[in-house]
Coordinates of C-alpha atoms in Angstrom, one line a residue:
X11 CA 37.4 63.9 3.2
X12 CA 40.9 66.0 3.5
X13 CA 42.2 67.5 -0.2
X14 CA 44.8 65.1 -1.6
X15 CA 48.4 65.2 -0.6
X16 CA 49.8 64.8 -4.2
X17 CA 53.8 64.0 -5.0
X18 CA 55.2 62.4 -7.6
X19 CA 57.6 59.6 -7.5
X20 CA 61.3 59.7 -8.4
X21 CA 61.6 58.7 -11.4
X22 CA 59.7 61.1 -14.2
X23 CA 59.0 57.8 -16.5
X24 CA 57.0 56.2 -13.5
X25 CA 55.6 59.5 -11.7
X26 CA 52.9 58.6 -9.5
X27 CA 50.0 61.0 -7.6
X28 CA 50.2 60.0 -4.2
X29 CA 47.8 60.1 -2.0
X30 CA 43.3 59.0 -2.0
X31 CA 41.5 58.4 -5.0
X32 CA 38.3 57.9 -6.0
X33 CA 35.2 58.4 -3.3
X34 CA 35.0 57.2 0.3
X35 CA 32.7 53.8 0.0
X36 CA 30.0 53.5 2.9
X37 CA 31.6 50.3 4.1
X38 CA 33.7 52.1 7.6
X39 CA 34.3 55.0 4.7
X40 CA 36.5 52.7 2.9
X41 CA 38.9 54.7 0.4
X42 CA 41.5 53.4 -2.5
X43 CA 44.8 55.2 -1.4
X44 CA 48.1 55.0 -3.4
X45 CA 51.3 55.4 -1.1
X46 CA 55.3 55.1 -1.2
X47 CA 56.6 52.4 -0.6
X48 CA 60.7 51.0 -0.1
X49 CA 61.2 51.5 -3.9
X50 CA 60.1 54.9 -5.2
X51 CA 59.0 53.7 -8.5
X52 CA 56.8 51.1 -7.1
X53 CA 53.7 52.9 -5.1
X54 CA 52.0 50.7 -2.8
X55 CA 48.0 50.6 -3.3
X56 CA 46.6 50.9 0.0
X57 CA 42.8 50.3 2.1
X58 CA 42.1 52.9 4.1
X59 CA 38.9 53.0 6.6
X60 CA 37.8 55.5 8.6
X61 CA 35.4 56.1 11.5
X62 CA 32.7 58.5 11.2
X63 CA 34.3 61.7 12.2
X64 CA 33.3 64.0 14.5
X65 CA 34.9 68.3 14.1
X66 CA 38.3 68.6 15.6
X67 CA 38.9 72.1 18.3
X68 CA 38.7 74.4 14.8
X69 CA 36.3 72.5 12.5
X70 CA 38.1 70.0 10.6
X71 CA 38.2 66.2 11.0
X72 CA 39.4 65.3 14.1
X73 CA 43.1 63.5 14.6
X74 CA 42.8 60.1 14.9
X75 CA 45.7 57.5 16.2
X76 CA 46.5 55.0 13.2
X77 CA 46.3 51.3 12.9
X78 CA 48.1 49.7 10.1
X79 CA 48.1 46.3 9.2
X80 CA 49.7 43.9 7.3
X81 CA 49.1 41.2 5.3
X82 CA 50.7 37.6 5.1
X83 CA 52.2 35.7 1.8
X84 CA 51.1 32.9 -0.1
X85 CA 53.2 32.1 -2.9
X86 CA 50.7 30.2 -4.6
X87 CA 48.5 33.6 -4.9
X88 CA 50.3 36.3 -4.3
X89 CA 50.2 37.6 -7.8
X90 CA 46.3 37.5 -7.6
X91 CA 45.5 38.2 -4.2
X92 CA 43.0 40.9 -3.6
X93 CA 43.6 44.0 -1.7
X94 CA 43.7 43.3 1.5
X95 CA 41.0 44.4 4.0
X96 CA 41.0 41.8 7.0
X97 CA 37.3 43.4 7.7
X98 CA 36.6 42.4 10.8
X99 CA 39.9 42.8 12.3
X100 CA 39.9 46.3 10.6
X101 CA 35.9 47.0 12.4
X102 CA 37.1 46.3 15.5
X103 CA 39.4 49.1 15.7
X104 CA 37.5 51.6 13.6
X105 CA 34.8 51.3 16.2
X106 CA 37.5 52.1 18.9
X107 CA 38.3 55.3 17.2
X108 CA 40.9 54.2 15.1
X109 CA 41.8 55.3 11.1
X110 CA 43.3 51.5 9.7
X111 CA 45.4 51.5 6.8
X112 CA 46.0 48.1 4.8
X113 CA 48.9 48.7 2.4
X114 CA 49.9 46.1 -0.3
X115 CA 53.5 45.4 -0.3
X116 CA 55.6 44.9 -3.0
X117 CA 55.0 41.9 -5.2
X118 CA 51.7 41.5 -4.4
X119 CA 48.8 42.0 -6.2
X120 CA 47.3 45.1 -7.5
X121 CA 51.1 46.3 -6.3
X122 CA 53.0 44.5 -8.0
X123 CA 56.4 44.8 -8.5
X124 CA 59.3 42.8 -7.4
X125 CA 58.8 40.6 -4.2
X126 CA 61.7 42.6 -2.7
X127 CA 61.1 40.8 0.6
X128 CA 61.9 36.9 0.0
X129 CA 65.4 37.0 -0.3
X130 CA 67.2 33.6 -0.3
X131 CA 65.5 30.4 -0.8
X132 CA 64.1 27.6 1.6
X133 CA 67.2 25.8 2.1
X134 CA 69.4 29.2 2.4
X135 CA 66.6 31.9 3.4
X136 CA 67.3 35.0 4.8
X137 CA 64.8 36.0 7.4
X138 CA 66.6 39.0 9.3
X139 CA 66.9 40.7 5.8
X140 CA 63.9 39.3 4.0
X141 CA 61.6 41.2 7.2
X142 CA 63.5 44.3 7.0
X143 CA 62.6 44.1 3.2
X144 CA 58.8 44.2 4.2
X145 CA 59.4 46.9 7.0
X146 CA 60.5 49.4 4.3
X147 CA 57.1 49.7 2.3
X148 CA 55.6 49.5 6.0
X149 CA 57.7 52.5 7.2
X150 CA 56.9 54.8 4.0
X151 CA 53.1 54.3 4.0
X152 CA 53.1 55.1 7.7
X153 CA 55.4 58.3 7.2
X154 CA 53.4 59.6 4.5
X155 CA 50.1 58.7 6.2
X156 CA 51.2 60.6 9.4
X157 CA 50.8 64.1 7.6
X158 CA 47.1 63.8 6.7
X159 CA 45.5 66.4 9.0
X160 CA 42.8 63.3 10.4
X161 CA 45.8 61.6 11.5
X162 CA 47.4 61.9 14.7
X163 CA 51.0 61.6 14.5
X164 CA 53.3 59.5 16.7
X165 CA 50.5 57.7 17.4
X166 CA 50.3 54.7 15.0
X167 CA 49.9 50.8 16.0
X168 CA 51.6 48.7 13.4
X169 CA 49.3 45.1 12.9
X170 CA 50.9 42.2 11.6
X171 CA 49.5 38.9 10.5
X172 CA 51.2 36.0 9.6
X173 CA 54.6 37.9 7.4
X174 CA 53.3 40.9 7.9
X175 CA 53.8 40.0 11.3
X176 CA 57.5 39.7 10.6
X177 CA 57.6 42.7 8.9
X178 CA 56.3 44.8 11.8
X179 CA 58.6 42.8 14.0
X180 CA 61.3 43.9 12.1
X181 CA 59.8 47.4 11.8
X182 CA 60.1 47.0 15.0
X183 CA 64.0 46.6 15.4
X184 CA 63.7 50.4 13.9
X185 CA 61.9 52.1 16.6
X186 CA 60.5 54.5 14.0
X187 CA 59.3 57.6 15.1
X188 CA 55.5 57.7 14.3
X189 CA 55.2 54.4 15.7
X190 CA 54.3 53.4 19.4
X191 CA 53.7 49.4 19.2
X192 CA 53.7 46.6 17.8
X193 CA 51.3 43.7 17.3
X194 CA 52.3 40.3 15.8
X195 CA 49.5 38.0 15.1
X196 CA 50.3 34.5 14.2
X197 CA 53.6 36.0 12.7
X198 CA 56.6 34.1 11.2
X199 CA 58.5 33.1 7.5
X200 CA 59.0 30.3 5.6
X201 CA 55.8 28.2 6.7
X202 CA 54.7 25.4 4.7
X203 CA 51.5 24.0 6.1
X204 CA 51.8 21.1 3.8
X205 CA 54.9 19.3 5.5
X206 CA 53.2 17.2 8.1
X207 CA 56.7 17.2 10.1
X208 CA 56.6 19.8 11.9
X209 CA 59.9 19.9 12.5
X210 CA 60.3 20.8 8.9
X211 CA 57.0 22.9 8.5
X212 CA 59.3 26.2 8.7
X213 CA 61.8 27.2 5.9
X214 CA 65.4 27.9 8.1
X215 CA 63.7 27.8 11.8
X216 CA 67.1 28.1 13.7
X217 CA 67.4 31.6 10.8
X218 CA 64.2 32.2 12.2
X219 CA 65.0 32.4 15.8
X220 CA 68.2 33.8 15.5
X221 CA 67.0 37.0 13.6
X222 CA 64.1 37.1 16.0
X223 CA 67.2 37.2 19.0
X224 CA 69.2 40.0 16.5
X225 CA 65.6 42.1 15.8
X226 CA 65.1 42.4 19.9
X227 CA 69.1 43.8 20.5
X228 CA 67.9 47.0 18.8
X229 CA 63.6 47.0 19.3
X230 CA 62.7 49.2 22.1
X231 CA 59.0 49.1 21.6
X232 CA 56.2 47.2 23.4
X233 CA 55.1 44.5 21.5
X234 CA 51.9 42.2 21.7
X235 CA 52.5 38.4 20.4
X236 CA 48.9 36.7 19.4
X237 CA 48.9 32.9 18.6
X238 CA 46.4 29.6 19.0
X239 CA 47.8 26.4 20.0
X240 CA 46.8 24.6 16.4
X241 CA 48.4 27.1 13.9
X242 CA 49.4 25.3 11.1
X243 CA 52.5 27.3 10.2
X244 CA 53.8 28.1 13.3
X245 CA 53.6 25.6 16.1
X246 CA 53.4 27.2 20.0
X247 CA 56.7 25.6 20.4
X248 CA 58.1 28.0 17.8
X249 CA 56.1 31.2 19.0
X250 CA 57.6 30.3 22.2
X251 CA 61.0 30.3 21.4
X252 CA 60.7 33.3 19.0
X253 CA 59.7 35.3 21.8
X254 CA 62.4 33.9 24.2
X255 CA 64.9 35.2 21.4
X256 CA 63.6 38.6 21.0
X257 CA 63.2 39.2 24.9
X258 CA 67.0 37.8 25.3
X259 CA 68.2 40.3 22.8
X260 CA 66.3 43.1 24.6
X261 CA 63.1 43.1 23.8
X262 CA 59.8 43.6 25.6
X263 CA 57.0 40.8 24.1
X264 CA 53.9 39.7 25.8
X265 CA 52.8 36.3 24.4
X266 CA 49.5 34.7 24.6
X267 CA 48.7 31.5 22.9
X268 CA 45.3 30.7 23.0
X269 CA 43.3 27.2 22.3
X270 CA 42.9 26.0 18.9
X271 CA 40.8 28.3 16.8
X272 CA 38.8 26.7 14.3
X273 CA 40.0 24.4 11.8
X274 CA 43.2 26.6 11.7
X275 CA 44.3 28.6 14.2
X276 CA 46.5 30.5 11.7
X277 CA 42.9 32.4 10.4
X278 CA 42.7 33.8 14.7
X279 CA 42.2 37.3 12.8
X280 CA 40.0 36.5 9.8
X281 CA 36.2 36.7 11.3
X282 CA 33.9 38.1 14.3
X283 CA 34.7 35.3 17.1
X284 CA 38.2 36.2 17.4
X285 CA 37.2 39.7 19.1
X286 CA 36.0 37.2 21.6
X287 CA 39.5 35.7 22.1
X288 CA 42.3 38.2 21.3
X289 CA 39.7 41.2 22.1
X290 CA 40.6 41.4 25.8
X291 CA 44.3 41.3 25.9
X292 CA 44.6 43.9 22.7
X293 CA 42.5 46.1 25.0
X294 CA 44.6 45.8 27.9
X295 CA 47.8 46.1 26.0
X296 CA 46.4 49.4 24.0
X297 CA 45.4 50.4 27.3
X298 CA 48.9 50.0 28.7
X299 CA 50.7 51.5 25.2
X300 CA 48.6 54.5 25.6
X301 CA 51.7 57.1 25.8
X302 CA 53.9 59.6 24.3
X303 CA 56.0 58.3 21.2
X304 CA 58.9 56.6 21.9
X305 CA 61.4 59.1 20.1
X306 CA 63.2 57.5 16.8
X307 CA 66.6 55.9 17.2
X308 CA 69.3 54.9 14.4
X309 CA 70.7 51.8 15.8
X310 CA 73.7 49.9 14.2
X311 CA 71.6 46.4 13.6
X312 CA 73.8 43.7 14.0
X313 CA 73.6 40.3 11.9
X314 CA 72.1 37.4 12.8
X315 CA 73.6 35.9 16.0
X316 CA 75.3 39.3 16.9
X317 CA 76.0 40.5 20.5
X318 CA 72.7 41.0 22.6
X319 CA 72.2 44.6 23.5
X320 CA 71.1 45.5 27.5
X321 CA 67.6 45.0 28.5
X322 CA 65.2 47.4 28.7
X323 CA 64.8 49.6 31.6
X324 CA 60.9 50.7 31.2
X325 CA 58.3 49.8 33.0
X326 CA 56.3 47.9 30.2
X327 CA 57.3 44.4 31.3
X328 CA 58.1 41.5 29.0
X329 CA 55.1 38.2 29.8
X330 CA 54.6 35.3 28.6
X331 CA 51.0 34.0 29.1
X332 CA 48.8 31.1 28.0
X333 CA 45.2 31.0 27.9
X334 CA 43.4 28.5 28.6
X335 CA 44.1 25.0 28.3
X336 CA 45.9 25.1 24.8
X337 CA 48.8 22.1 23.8
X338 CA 49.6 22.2 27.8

């Protein structure tokens, strides 16, 4: 295990060690890490696993690229949720050589703190703003990550489910510098799987789409879009056209929306069969990512519904793809 990188917060009244505590566990060396986040006085507490390390060229660990991913919202539990592991989502890239961090944004459990990313309400949300919200604790625990001497920077995948999804999306729109894609699994805002109309089972869906459209102006990096056909937050219809907006802003996304999983395919991340069904096309598309970091760029984001920036250029090209049978 590397030494602590210790720093204290801003503010003297909530100063905060940064960095592991407490013994790796033997569960995929599983480690308790606290981390900045997009408001200093608010650490993030964090999951961190690890594969079993083999001596780097001078006899320390050896760098590993990083996965970090990020976990959806329920209002109803938020407050009480438990850290988040995802375990077998987590296992199957720890066995592919992979150090995964699961930080706890803000407002949620163990984290606490304000729920800096749900800004507006259903009938007036703001997605575009409420995702950027997210990206910021995302950004900071990946920054600060990046400098542990096991990690290898400008290397990291960003993992999304569900909001986290949205937030990586979003994080995303940044094309920050340690990061060299994206993966959105079952990703959105707003659900509410207990509106049988499906044309209202999404908070602001037209918000929804259009900050999708205004995230892709700016978004220069490849990103891998995971769905099943019976989601019960967001419909293939509305992965679809989320995708469509992001790609006519700019944006590369490949799409696959696979046959319903389960009793919900909203869980496609949660247990051992999904390796089976997303397993092959994350492979490919890590396979395909495999390069040097896309270098950082400041863009002017524009609101919601702003002008569409040129496409890309690169040779990663945008797909949409269905497998199997599905809703068609």
């Amino acid at each position: 295990m590397s030494a602590p990188a210790y720093a204290e917060a801003a503010s003297p009244s909530r100063a905060a060690r940064l960095g592991p505590f407490g013994p790796e566990g033997p569960r995929l060396r599983e480690q308790l890490w606290l981390l900045p986040g997009g408001d200093p006085q608010n650490p993030l507490r964090a999951t961190v696993f690890r594969p079993a390390d083999e001596p780097g060229a001078g006899g320390d660990a050896a760098r590993r690229p990083l996965v970090v991913i990020n976990h959806g919202t329920s209002d109803a539990t938020r407050l009480a949720v438990a850290m988040p592991v995802y375990y077998w989502l987590s296992r199957w890239f720890v066995e592919r050589g992979y150090v995964v961090l699961l930080p706890q944004r803000r407002g949620h459990g163990a984290t606490g703190g304000t729920l800096a990313e749900s800004i507006g309400t259903c009938a007036d949300p703001d997605h575009y703003r409420s995702g950027l919200a997210a990206a910021d604790d995302i950004e900071a625990a990946i920054d600060y990550i990046s400098r542990e001497p096991f990690i290898a920077p400008g290397q990291a995948i960003v993992v999304g489910i569900s909001s986290g999804g949205w937030a990586s999306l979003a994080l995303a729109s940044r094309n920050p510098a340690n990061v060299r894609a994206v993966v959105n699994i079952a990703g959105g805002r707003g659900g509410r799987p207990w509106d049988s109309d499906p044309e209202r089972a999404v908070c602001g869906e037209r918000r929804l789409l259009e900050a999708a459209h205004s995230y892709g102006v700016s978004a220069r990096l490849p990103t891998l879009w995971l769905y099943a056909a019976n989601d019960s937050l967001f419909r293939p219809e509305l992965a679809r056209g989320l995708a469509a907006a992001w790609q006519d802003g700019g944006g590369q996304a490949e799409l696959h929306i696979f046959p319903p999983y389960g009793a919900d395919g909203h869980n496609l991340a949660d247990d051992r069969a999904g390796w089976d069904v997303w397993g092959p096309a994350m492979d490919r598309f890590l396979a395909a990512t495999h390069a040097p970091a896309i270098a950082a760029t400041t863009p002017s984001l524009p609101a919601p519904g702003g002008e569409a920036g040129d496409a890309p250029a690169d040779s990663f090209a945008a797909a949409v793809s269905v497998e199997g049978a599905g809703d068609q």
